[in-house]
Short mmCIF file of C-alpha atoms in Angstrom, two decimals:
data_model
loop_
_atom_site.label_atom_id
_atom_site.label_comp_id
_atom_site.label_asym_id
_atom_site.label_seq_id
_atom_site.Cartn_x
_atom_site.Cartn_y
_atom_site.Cartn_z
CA UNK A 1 18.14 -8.17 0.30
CA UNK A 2 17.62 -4.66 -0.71
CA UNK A 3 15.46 -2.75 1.00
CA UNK A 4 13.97 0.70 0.35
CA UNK A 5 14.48 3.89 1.56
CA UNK A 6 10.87 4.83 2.91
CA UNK A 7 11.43 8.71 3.03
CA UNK A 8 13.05 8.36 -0.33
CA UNK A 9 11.39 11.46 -2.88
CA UNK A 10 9.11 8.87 -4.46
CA UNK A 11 7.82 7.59 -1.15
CA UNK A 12 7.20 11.63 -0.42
CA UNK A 13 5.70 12.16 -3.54
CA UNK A 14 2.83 9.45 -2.85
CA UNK A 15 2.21 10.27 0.60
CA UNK A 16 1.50 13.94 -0.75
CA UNK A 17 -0.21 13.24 -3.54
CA UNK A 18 -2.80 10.33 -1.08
CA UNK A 19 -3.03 13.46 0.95
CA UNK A 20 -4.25 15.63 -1.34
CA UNK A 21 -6.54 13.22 -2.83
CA UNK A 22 -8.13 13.25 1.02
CA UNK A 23 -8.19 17.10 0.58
CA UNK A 24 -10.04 16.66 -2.67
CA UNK A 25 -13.09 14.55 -1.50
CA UNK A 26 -13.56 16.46 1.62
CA UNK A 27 -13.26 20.02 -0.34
CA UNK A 28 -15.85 18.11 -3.20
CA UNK A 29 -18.92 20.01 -1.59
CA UNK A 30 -17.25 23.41 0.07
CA UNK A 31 -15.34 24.12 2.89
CA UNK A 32 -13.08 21.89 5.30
CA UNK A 33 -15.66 20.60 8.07
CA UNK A 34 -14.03 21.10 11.65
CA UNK A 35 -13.37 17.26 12.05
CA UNK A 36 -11.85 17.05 8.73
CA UNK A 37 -9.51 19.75 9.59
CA UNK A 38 -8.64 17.86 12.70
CA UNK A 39 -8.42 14.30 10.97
CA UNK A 40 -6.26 16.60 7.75
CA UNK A 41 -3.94 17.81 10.23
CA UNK A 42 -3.06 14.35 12.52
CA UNK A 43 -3.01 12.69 8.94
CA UNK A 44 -0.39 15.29 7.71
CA UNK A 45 1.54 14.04 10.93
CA UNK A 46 1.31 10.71 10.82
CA UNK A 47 2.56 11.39 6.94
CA UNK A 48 5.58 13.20 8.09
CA UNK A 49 3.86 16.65 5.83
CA UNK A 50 5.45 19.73 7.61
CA UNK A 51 3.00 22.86 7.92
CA UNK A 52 4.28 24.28 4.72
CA UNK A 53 4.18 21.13 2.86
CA UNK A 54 0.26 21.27 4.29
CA UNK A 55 -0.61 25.01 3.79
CA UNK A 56 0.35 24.07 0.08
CA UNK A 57 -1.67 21.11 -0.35
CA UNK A 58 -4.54 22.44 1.16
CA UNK A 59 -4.36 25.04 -1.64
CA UNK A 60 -3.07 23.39 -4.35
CA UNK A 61 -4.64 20.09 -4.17
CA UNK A 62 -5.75 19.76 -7.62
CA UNK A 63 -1.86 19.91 -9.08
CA UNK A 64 -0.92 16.75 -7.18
CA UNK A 65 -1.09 13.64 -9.29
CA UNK A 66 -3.62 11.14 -8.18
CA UNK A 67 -1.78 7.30 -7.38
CA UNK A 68 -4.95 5.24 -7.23
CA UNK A 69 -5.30 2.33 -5.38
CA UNK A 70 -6.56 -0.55 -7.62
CA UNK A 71 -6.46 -3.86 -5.59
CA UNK A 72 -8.38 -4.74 -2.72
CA UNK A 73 -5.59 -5.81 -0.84
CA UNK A 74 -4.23 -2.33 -1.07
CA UNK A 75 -7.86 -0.58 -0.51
CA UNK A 76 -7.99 -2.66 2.64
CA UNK A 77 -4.52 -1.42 3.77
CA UNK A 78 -5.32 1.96 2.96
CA UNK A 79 -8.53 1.53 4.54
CA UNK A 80 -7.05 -0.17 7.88
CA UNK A 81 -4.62 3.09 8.36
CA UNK A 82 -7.29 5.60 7.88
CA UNK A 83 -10.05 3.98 9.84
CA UNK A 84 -7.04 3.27 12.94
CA UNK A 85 -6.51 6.96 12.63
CA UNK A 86 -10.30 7.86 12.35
CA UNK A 87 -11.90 5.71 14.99
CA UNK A 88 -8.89 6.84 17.81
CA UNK A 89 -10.09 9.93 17.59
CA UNK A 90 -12.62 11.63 19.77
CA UNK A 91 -15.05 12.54 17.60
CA UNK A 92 -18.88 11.30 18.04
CA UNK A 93 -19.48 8.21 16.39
CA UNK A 94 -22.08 9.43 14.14
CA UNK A 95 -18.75 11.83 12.59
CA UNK A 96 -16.65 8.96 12.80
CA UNK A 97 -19.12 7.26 10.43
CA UNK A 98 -19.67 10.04 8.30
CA UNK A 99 -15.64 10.94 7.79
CA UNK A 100 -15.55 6.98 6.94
CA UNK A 101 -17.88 6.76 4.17
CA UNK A 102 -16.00 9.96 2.79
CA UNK A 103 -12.94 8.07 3.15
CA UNK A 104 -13.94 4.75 1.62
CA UNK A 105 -15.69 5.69 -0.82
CA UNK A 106 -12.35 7.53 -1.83
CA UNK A 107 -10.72 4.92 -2.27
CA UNK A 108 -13.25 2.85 -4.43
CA UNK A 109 -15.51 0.89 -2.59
CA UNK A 110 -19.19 1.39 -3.67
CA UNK A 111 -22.11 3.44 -2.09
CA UNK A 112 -24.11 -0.11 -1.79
CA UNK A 113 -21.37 -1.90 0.08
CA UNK A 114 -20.12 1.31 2.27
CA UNK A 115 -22.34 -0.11 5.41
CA UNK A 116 -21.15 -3.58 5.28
CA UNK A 117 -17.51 -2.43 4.85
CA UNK A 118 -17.76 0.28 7.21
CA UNK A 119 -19.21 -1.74 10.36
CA UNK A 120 -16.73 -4.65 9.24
CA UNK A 121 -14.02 -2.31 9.75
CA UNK A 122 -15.26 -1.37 13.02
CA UNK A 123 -16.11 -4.43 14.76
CA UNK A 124 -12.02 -5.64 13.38
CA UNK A 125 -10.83 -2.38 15.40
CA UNK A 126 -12.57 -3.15 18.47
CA UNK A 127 -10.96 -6.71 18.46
CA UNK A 128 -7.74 -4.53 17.91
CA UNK A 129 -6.92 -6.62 14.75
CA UNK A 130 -3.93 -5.76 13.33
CA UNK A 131 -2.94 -4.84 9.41
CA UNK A 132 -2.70 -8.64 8.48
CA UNK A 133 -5.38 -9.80 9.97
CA UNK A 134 -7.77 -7.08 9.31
CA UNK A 135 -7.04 -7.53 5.22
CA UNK A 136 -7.38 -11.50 5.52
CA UNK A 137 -11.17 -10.73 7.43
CA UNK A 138 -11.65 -8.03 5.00
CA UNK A 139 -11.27 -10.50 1.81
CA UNK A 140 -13.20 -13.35 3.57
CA UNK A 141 -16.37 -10.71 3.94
CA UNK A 142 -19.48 -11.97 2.16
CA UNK A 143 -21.19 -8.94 0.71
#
């Protein structure tokens, strides 16, 4: 069985250009918020982004070519990363919420479901789901 290289160029390439899509809704309305600097800079980490590879995101955000994510499945894995990274933090949960309905509706979900998803995603993490599980309880939600 072959298996890929996960810091292969390509695999790079996408983590830089997910990051930069992060940078882009946050920047949408102005400046970097001071939690979204702090969530930017663990997510550059947990991405493996050096400071320079940041620094040049950060500034040249736009340039980096979107890779949307277009099944649930993969929205919910998406979703399950951020929101692990988001909700370990200590922010206040009323920013936690707020950096979450950024997030999600970044990746596609829509303003009318954002509560449902959002406090779905949530009550998963406190049962400290993991990725598997939290997608199956995802799909099985009745909106």
């Amino acid at each position: 069985m072959l298996i890929s290289n996960p810091y292969s160029e390509d695999f790079k390439v996408r983590n830089h250009s997910h990051f930069a899509s992060i940078v882009r809704v946050f920047l949408e309305d102005g400046d970097l918020l001071e939690d979204e600097n702090i969530f930017l800079k663990d997510l550059s980490e947990f991405l493996n982004i050096n400071n320079e590879e940041y620094e040049h995101i950060l500034k040249h955000y736009h340039t980096y070519p979107p890779y949307p994510v277009y099944t649930f499945n993969s929205r919910f894995e998406r979703l399950y990363d951020l929101a692990s990274m988001v909700y370990s933090e200590p922010y206040e949960e009323k920013r936690q919420d707020f950096l979450m309905r950024r997030l999600a509706k970044a990746l596609g979900f829509r303003d009318e479901n954002l509560v449902y998803i959002i406090g779905k995603t949530k009550s998963l993490l406190a049962l400290e789901v993991n990725a598997e599980e939290f997608i199956d309880e995802m799909n099985n939600m009745y909106i």
